[in-house]
Amino acid sequence: MSIASQATDRVIIFDTTLRDGEQSPGATLNVEEKLAIAHQLKLLGVDVIEAGFAIASPGDFQAVKTIAEQVGTPDGPIICSLARAIRQDIQAAAEALKPAAHPRIHTMISTSDIHLQYQLKKTRSEVLAIAQEMVTYAKSFVDDVEFSPMDASRTEPEFLYQVLEGAIAAGATTINIPDTVGYCTPKDIGILIQGIRENVPNIDRVILSIHTQNDLGLATANALAAIENGVRQVECTINGIGERAGNAALEEIVMALQVRKHYFNSYFGRPVNADAPLTNIKTQEIYKTSSLVSQLTGMLIQPNKAIVGANAFAHESGIHQDGIIKHRQTYEIMEAASIGLPENRIVLGKHSGRNAFRTRLKELGFELSDADLNKAFNRFKEVADKKKEISDWDLEVIVRDETQNQVESGFQLEHIQVVCGDCTCPTATITVVTPDGKILTDASVGTGPVDAVYQAMNRLVQIPNQLIEFSVQSVTGGIDALGTVTIRLAHQDKIFSGQASDTDIVVAAAYAHLNALNRLYRYLQTQRIPAQVRV
Ligand code: KIV
């Protein structure tokens, strides 16, 4: 069944974590990291993965191509690349998407007067012609073409209707309406969508989509308002990351449609009590996807974030705890298990063997290769020597640290020693192995132990950078908890993040810093890739 014929009775989830999400400052991901997220998005059940903006850089092109090859299988999601309404962009997108079983080109051009006058420096009639011409051009490569009039919500409605009619006549299959600057209220969105449905004569030939930015904190509310008014595709990101204040959060939209299904059913022409889900998302994969995206982008989730924040299922007040003990639904509208949140059962300790370790990981949804399992098991044994009880949360962090944070090229930390105290000058001695195999040692003093580590490491790695953010979170409670350190560092106008966990937060800080430095190192390497990977 084509997605168009399925679309009237459910919402198509278009995930743009790897494109708009990656536009969050400091969220830069390398190809392997994007691929890991894309595999997880497939498990989550998204319908469309916007894998990147193929023309933007050789790395983006490669990421779209690799995801198209490895995730865009016949049973997999649609793989999409963004392209401005420019021939070279569309060619690059088409080339990168070639391996995908279900490719989509998403082409866009601004339509608001303010963008036309100050940014594009084009007239309305020029934009009208370009939109049609470029949709036709994209259609010459793929059947599935999405068109976005950028800044649609601030575009003069009559002109917007004309552009959309032209794009549909030229062959667009999805029309996406971006609230690019996050200016609308839910009521505005309703009026905008109704206006389009009433005034664009061929609108019924396409799937209508919405893209809401979160500048006023209204992105999810606006996306839901659009659904109530007939939109059947929502563009969203995991944890709501994205340009500026981010996008509508996938987990919020999906759980709103799930928890309030009986409310939304009528907008889909279903009986109020119909039980079939309104999206194809496997909600039990939400928590895992959210943690993975947070870890790889280095963008921490605020504790009170809806659905996936650490406090989303925590009950602090005595009255609430009393209610929860008596009957969960007194203060909970959904179960933690429905998003796949581990229950934090204490299962393993230092006497647990490889088999128990492997089995528990499998139960938690981690299928590791033998090599990764070995690495994770060795690390588990090290942690279990220091920490008596290893929870599911600890296990998850160990597996992520050992499998997803590892880089195949870059610097490796060999040894770290720190001296600190109230009557001594904090000093760190660090040994690293360089990418070409040299073993280097240096020492530095600092204002504190973490600063000393950073100074020593910077002297060894010799890549100019500035530390702009440092945070520590404990994975579980207790004095022996694993601490997760997240750092961000800046190099020229780019930001790189790193994350690592250990029972010793100074050691975690060292690994986190090295992870970020390795990302920076690898970025500098890709800058040297010859332009032939571009089309
Ligand atoms: O915010 C925006 O307008 C976009 C479009 C490309 C959909 O990201």
CSV table of C-alpha atoms in Angstrom, one decimal, residues 187-521:
chain,number,residue,atom,x,y,z
A,187,LYS,CA,-5.7,28.9,16.3
A,188,ASP,CA,-3.6,30.6,13.6
A,189,ILE,CA,-2.5,27.1,12.4
A,190,GLY,CA,-6.1,26.0,12.2
A,191,ILE,CA,-7.0,29.0,10.1
A,192,LEU,CA,-3.9,28.6,7.9
A,193,ILE,CA,-4.6,24.9,7.2
A,194,GLN,CA,-8.3,25.5,6.6
A,195,GLY,CA,-7.5,28.3,4.2
A,196,ILE,CA,-5.2,26.0,2.2
A,197,ARG,CA,-7.7,23.2,2.1
A,198,GLU,CA,-10.5,25.6,0.9
A,199,ASN,CA,-8.5,27.6,-1.6
A,200,VAL,CA,-6.0,25.3,-3.2
A,201,PRO,CA,-8.1,23.4,-5.8
A,202,ASN,CA,-5.8,20.4,-6.2
A,203,ILE,CA,-4.9,20.0,-2.5
A,204,ASP,CA,-6.7,16.7,-2.2
A,205,ARG,CA,-4.1,15.1,-4.5
A,206,VAL,CA,-1.4,15.3,-1.8
A,207,ILE,CA,-0.6,14.6,1.8
A,208,LEU,CA,-0.7,17.8,3.8
A,209,SER,CA,2.1,18.1,6.3
A,210,ILE,CA,3.1,20.5,9.1
A,211,HIS,CA,6.6,21.7,10.3
A,212,THR,CA,6.4,23.7,13.6
A,213,GLN,CA,9.3,25.4,15.2
A,214,ASN,CA,9.2,25.9,19.0
A,215,ASP,CA,10.2,29.6,19.4
A,216,LEU,CA,7.1,30.3,21.6
A,217,GLY,CA,7.0,26.8,23.1
A,218,LEU,CA,3.9,26.1,20.9
A,219,ALA,CA,5.4,23.6,18.5
A,220,THR,CA,3.6,20.5,19.7
A,221,ALA,CA,0.3,22.3,20.3
A,222,ASN,CA,0.5,23.7,16.8
A,223,ALA,CA,1.3,20.3,15.2
A,224,LEU,CA,-1.7,18.8,17.0
A,225,ALA,CA,-3.9,21.7,15.9
A,226,ALA,CA,-2.8,21.1,12.3
A,227,ILE,CA,-3.8,17.4,12.7
A,228,GLU,CA,-7.3,18.5,14.0
A,229,ASN,CA,-7.6,20.5,10.8
A,230,GLY,CA,-6.7,17.7,8.4
A,231,VAL,CA,-2.9,17.5,8.2
A,232,ARG,CA,-1.8,13.9,8.0
A,233,GLN,CA,2.0,14.2,8.2
A,234,VAL,CA,3.9,15.8,11.1
A,235,GLU,CA,7.6,16.8,10.9
A,236,CYS,CA,9.2,16.4,14.3
A,237,THR,CA,12.4,15.5,16.1
A,238,ILE,CA,13.5,13.3,19.0
A,239,ASN,CA,13.6,15.4,22.2
A,240,GLY,CA,12.4,18.4,20.2
A,241,ILE,CA,15.9,19.3,19.2
A,242,GLY,CA,16.4,21.6,16.2
A,243,GLU,CA,17.2,25.1,14.9
A,244,ARG,CA,17.0,27.7,17.7
A,245,ALA,CA,14.3,26.6,20.3
A,246,GLY,CA,13.9,23.4,18.3
A,247,ASN,CA,11.0,21.5,16.7
A,248,ALA,CA,7.9,19.7,17.8
A,249,ALA,CA,9.0,16.7,19.8
A,250,LEU,CA,8.2,13.4,18.2
A,251,GLU,CA,7.5,11.7,21.6
A,252,GLU,CA,5.1,14.4,22.7
A,253,ILE,CA,3.0,14.2,19.5
A,254,VAL,CA,3.0,10.5,19.4
A,255,MET,CA,2.0,10.1,23.1
A,256,ALA,CA,-0.6,12.8,22.9
A,257,LEU,CA,-2.2,10.9,20.0
A,258,GLN,CA,-1.9,7.7,21.9
A,259,VAL,CA,-3.0,8.8,25.4
A,260,ARG,CA,-5.8,11.1,24.0
A,261,LYS,CA,-6.8,8.7,21.1
A,262,HIS,CA,-10.4,8.9,22.0
A,263,TYR,CA,-10.3,12.7,21.6
A,264,PHE,CA,-8.4,12.6,18.3
A,265,ASN,CA,-10.4,9.7,16.8
A,266,SER,CA,-13.2,11.9,15.6
A,267,TYR,CA,-10.8,14.0,13.5
A,268,PHE,CA,-10.0,10.8,11.5
A,269,GLY,CA,-13.6,9.9,11.0
A,270,ARG,CA,-13.3,6.9,13.4
A,271,PRO,CA,-15.7,5.9,16.2
A,272,VAL,CA,-14.6,7.7,19.4
A,273,ASN,CA,-13.7,4.4,21.1
A,274,ALA,CA,-11.7,3.0,18.2
A,275,ASP,CA,-8.6,1.4,19.5
A,276,ALA,CA,-6.2,1.2,16.5
A,277,PRO,CA,-3.2,3.5,17.1
A,278,LEU,CA,-3.0,6.8,15.2
A,279,THR,CA,0.6,6.4,14.3
A,280,ASN,CA,2.9,3.5,13.4
A,281,ILE,CA,5.3,4.3,16.2
A,282,LYS,CA,6.4,1.6,18.6
A,283,THR,CA,6.1,3.7,21.7
A,284,GLN,CA,8.3,1.2,23.8
A,285,GLU,CA,11.3,2.4,21.7
A,286,ILE,CA,10.8,6.0,22.6
A,287,TYR,CA,13.0,6.1,25.7
A,288,LYS,CA,15.8,4.3,24.1
A,289,THR,CA,15.7,6.6,21.0
A,290,SER,CA,15.6,9.6,23.2
A,291,SER,CA,18.7,8.5,25.3
A,292,LEU,CA,20.6,7.7,22.1
A,293,VAL,CA,20.0,11.0,20.5
A,294,SER,CA,20.8,12.9,23.7
A,295,GLN,CA,24.0,11.0,24.1
A,296,LEU,CA,25.2,11.3,20.6
A,297,THR,CA,24.3,15.0,20.2
A,298,GLY,CA,25.5,15.9,23.7
A,299,MET,CA,22.1,17.7,24.2
A,300,LEU,CA,21.0,16.9,27.7
A,301,ILE,CA,17.3,16.5,28.3
A,302,GLN,CA,15.8,18.9,30.8
A,303,PRO,CA,14.6,16.9,33.8
A,304,ASN,CA,11.0,18.2,33.5
A,305,LYS,CA,10.8,17.5,29.7
A,306,ALA,CA,7.4,15.9,28.9
A,307,ILE,CA,7.5,12.1,28.3
A,308,VAL,CA,11.3,11.6,28.4
A,309,GLY,CA,12.6,13.9,31.1
A,310,ALA,CA,14.1,12.2,34.3
A,311,ASN,CA,11.2,13.6,36.3
A,312,ALA,CA,8.4,12.8,33.9
A,313,PHE,CA,7.4,9.7,35.9
A,314,ALA,CA,8.8,10.7,39.3
A,315,HIS,CA,6.4,11.6,42.1
A,316,GLU,CA,7.8,13.9,44.8
A,317,SER,CA,4.9,15.2,46.8
A,318,GLY,CA,3.6,13.0,49.7
A,319,ILE,CA,0.0,13.4,48.5
A,320,HIS,CA,1.0,12.2,45.0
A,321,GLN,CA,3.0,9.3,46.3
A,322,ASP,CA,0.2,8.2,48.5
A,323,GLY,CA,-2.2,8.3,45.5
A,324,ILE,CA,0.2,6.4,43.3
A,325,ILE,CA,0.6,3.6,45.9
A,326,LYS,CA,-3.1,3.3,46.2
A,327,HIS,CA,-3.9,3.4,42.4
A,328,ARG,CA,-1.4,4.5,39.8
A,329,GLN,CA,-3.9,6.3,37.6
A,330,THR,CA,-4.6,8.8,40.4
A,331,TYR,CA,-1.6,10.8,39.2
A,332,GLU,CA,-0.3,9.1,36.0
A,333,ILE,CA,-1.9,9.4,32.6
A,334,MET,CA,0.5,6.9,31.0
A,335,GLU,CA,2.7,4.1,32.2
A,336,ALA,CA,6.5,4.5,32.2
A,337,ALA,CA,6.6,1.1,30.5
A,338,SER,CA,4.6,2.4,27.5
A,339,ILE,CA,7.7,4.5,26.4
A,340,GLY,CA,10.1,1.6,27.3
A,341,LEU,CA,11.5,3.2,30.5
A,342,PRO,CA,13.5,0.6,32.3
A,343,GLU,CA,12.3,-0.1,35.8
A,344,ASN,CA,15.8,0.1,37.2
A,345,ARG,CA,15.7,-3.4,38.6
A,346,ILE,CA,19.0,-4.4,40.2
A,347,VAL,CA,20.0,-7.4,38.3
A,348,LEU,CA,23.7,-7.8,38.0
A,349,GLY,CA,26.8,-7.6,40.2
A,350,LYS,CA,30.5,-8.5,40.1
A,351,HIS,CA,29.8,-12.2,40.2
A,352,SER,CA,27.5,-12.1,37.2
A,353,GLY,CA,28.8,-14.0,34.2
A,354,ARG,CA,28.9,-13.2,30.5
A,355,ASN,CA,25.8,-15.1,29.9
A,356,ALA,CA,23.7,-13.2,32.4
A,357,PHE,CA,25.1,-10.0,31.1
A,358,ARG,CA,24.3,-10.9,27.5
A,359,THR,CA,20.8,-12.1,28.4
A,360,ARG,CA,20.0,-8.9,30.3
A,361,LEU,CA,21.2,-6.8,27.5
A,362,LYS,CA,19.0,-8.7,25.1
A,363,GLU,CA,16.0,-8.1,27.4
A,364,LEU,CA,16.9,-4.4,27.3
A,365,GLY,CA,16.9,-4.5,23.5
A,366,PHE,CA,20.7,-4.4,22.9
A,367,GLU,CA,21.9,-6.9,20.3
A,368,LEU,CA,25.7,-6.6,20.3
A,369,SER,CA,28.3,-8.1,18.0
A,370,ASP,CA,30.8,-10.4,19.8
A,371,ALA,CA,33.5,-7.7,19.7
A,372,ASP,CA,31.2,-5.1,21.2
A,373,LEU,CA,29.9,-7.6,23.8
A,374,ASN,CA,33.4,-8.3,24.9
A,375,LYS,CA,34.2,-4.6,25.3
A,376,ALA,CA,31.0,-3.9,27.2
A,377,PHE,CA,31.5,-7.0,29.4
A,378,ASN,CA,35.1,-5.9,30.3
A,379,ARG,CA,33.8,-2.5,31.2
A,380,PHE,CA,30.9,-4.0,33.2
A,381,LYS,CA,33.5,-6.0,35.3
A,382,GLU,CA,35.5,-2.9,35.9
A,383,VAL,CA,32.4,-0.9,37.1
A,384,ALA,CA,31.1,-3.9,39.1
A,385,ASP,CA,34.4,-4.0,41.0
A,386,LYS,CA,33.7,-0.4,42.2
A,387,LYS,CA,29.9,-0.5,42.4
A,388,LYS,CA,28.1,-3.3,44.1
A,389,GLU,CA,24.9,-3.3,42.2
A,390,ILE,CA,24.6,-2.6,38.5
A,391,SER,CA,21.1,-1.4,37.5
A,392,ASP,CA,19.6,-1.4,34.0
A,393,TRP,CA,20.4,2.3,33.7
A,394,ASP,CA,24.0,1.6,34.5
A,395,LEU,CA,24.0,-1.2,31.9
A,396,GLU,CA,22.6,1.1,29.3
A,397,VAL,CA,25.3,3.7,29.9
A,398,ILE,CA,28.0,1.1,29.9
A,399,VAL,CA,26.9,-0.3,26.5
A,400,ARG,CA,26.5,3.2,25.0
A,401,ASP,CA,29.9,4.3,26.2
A,402,GLU,CA,31.6,1.2,24.9
A,403,THR,CA,29.9,0.8,21.6
A,404,GLN,CA,28.6,4.1,20.4
A,405,ASN,CA,31.2,6.5,21.8
A,406,GLN,CA,34.1,4.7,20.3
A,407,VAL,CA,35.8,6.2,17.3
A,408,GLU,CA,37.8,4.1,14.9
A,409,SER,CA,40.2,7.0,14.3
A,410,GLY,CA,41.4,9.6,16.8
A,411,PHE,CA,43.2,9.8,20.1
A,412,GLN,CA,42.9,7.1,22.8
A,413,LEU,CA,43.3,7.8,26.5
A,414,GLU,CA,46.0,5.5,27.9
A,415,HIS,CA,46.4,6.7,31.4
A,416,ILE,CA,45.2,9.5,33.7
A,417,GLN,CA,46.4,10.5,37.2
A,418,VAL,CA,45.2,13.5,39.2
A,419,VAL,CA,46.4,15.0,42.4
A,420,CYS,CA,44.2,17.4,44.2
A,421,GLY,CA,43.2,18.6,47.7
A,422,ASP,CA,42.9,21.8,49.7
A,423,CYS,CA,46.7,22.4,50.3
A,424,THR,CA,47.9,21.3,46.9
A,425,CYS,CA,47.9,22.6,43.3
A,426,PRO,CA,45.6,20.4,41.3
A,427,THR,CA,47.8,18.5,38.8
A,428,ALA,CA,46.9,16.1,36.0
A,429,THR,CA,49.2,13.7,34.2
A,430,ILE,CA,47.8,12.2,31.0
A,431,THR,CA,49.1,9.7,28.5
A,432,VAL,CA,47.4,9.4,25.1
A,433,VAL,CA,48.0,7.4,22.0
A,434,THR,CA,47.9,9.6,18.9
A,435,PRO,CA,46.1,8.6,15.7
A,436,ASP,CA,49.4,7.5,14.2
A,437,GLY,CA,50.3,5.4,17.2
A,438,LYS,CA,52.7,7.7,19.2
A,439,ILE,CA,52.5,7.5,23.0
A,440,LEU,CA,52.6,11.0,24.5
A,441,THR,CA,52.6,12.1,28.2
A,442,ASP,CA,52.2,15.5,29.6
A,443,ALA,CA,51.2,17.1,32.9
A,444,SER,CA,49.5,20.4,33.8
A,445,VAL,CA,48.2,22.3,36.8
A,446,GLY,CA,44.7,23.8,36.8
A,447,THR,CA,42.2,25.7,38.9
A,448,GLY,CA,40.7,22.3,39.8
A,449,PRO,CA,41.2,18.7,38.8
A,450,VAL,CA,39.0,18.9,35.8
A,451,ASP,CA,40.7,22.0,34.6
A,452,ALA,CA,44.1,20.4,35.0
A,453,VAL,CA,42.9,17.4,33.0
A,454,TYR,CA,41.7,19.7,30.2
A,455,GLN,CA,44.9,21.7,30.1
A,456,ALA,CA,47.1,18.6,30.0
A,457,MET,CA,45.0,17.0,27.3
A,458,ASN,CA,44.9,20.1,25.1
A,459,ARG,CA,48.7,20.3,25.3
A,460,LEU,CA,48.9,16.8,24.0
A,461,VAL,CA,46.2,17.0,21.3
A,462,GLN,CA,47.2,20.4,20.0
A,463,ILE,CA,43.9,21.3,18.5
A,464,PRO,CA,42.8,24.8,19.6
A,465,ASN,CA,39.4,24.7,21.4
A,466,GLN,CA,37.5,26.4,24.1
A,467,LEU,CA,35.4,24.6,26.7
A,468,ILE,CA,32.0,26.2,26.7
A,469,GLU,CA,29.9,23.8,28.7
A,470,PHE,CA,30.5,21.2,31.3
A,471,SER,CA,27.8,19.2,33.2
A,472,VAL,CA,27.6,16.1,35.4
A,473,GLN,CA,24.6,14.0,35.9
A,474,SER,CA,24.4,10.9,38.1
A,475,VAL,CA,22.9,7.9,36.3
A,476,THR,CA,21.3,6.4,39.4
A,477,GLY,CA,21.2,7.4,43.1
A,478,GLY,CA,23.7,6.5,45.7
A,479,ILE,CA,27.3,7.5,46.5
A,480,ASP,CA,28.7,4.9,44.1
A,481,ALA,CA,26.6,6.0,41.2
A,482,LEU,CA,28.0,6.3,37.7
A,483,GLY,CA,28.4,10.0,36.8
A,484,THR,CA,27.8,11.1,33.2
A,485,VAL,CA,29.8,14.1,32.1
A,486,THR,CA,28.7,16.0,29.0
A,487,ILE,CA,30.9,18.7,27.6
A,488,ARG,CA,30.8,21.1,24.6
A,489,LEU,CA,33.8,22.8,23.1
A,490,ALA,CA,34.1,25.4,20.4
A,491,HIS,CA,36.5,25.5,17.5
A,492,GLN,CA,36.1,28.6,15.4
A,493,ASP,CA,32.4,28.8,14.7
A,494,LYS,CA,31.7,25.1,15.3
A,495,ILE,CA,30.6,23.3,18.5
A,496,PHE,CA,31.5,19.7,19.4
A,497,SER,CA,30.1,17.6,22.2
A,498,GLY,CA,31.4,14.6,24.1
A,499,GLN,CA,29.9,12.4,26.8
A,500,ALA,CA,31.3,9.7,29.0
A,501,SER,CA,30.4,7.9,32.3
A,502,ASP,CA,32.5,6.6,35.2
A,503,THR,CA,32.2,6.1,38.9
A,504,ASP,CA,35.0,8.7,39.0
A,505,ILE,CA,33.8,12.0,37.5
A,506,VAL,CA,37.3,13.3,36.8
A,507,VAL,CA,37.9,10.2,34.7
A,508,ALA,CA,34.5,10.6,33.0
A,509,ALA,CA,35.4,14.3,32.3
A,510,ALA,CA,38.7,13.2,30.7
A,511,TYR,CA,37.0,10.7,28.4
A,512,ALA,CA,34.2,13.2,27.6
A,513,HIS,CA,36.8,15.8,26.6
A,514,LEU,CA,38.6,13.3,24.5
A,515,ASN,CA,35.4,12.2,22.8
A,516,ALA,CA,34.7,15.8,21.9
A,517,LEU,CA,38.3,16.4,20.7
A,518,ASN,CA,38.0,13.3,18.6
A,519,ARG,CA,34.9,14.6,16.9
A,520,LEU,CA,36.6,17.8,16.3
A,521,TYR,CA,39.7,15.9,15.0
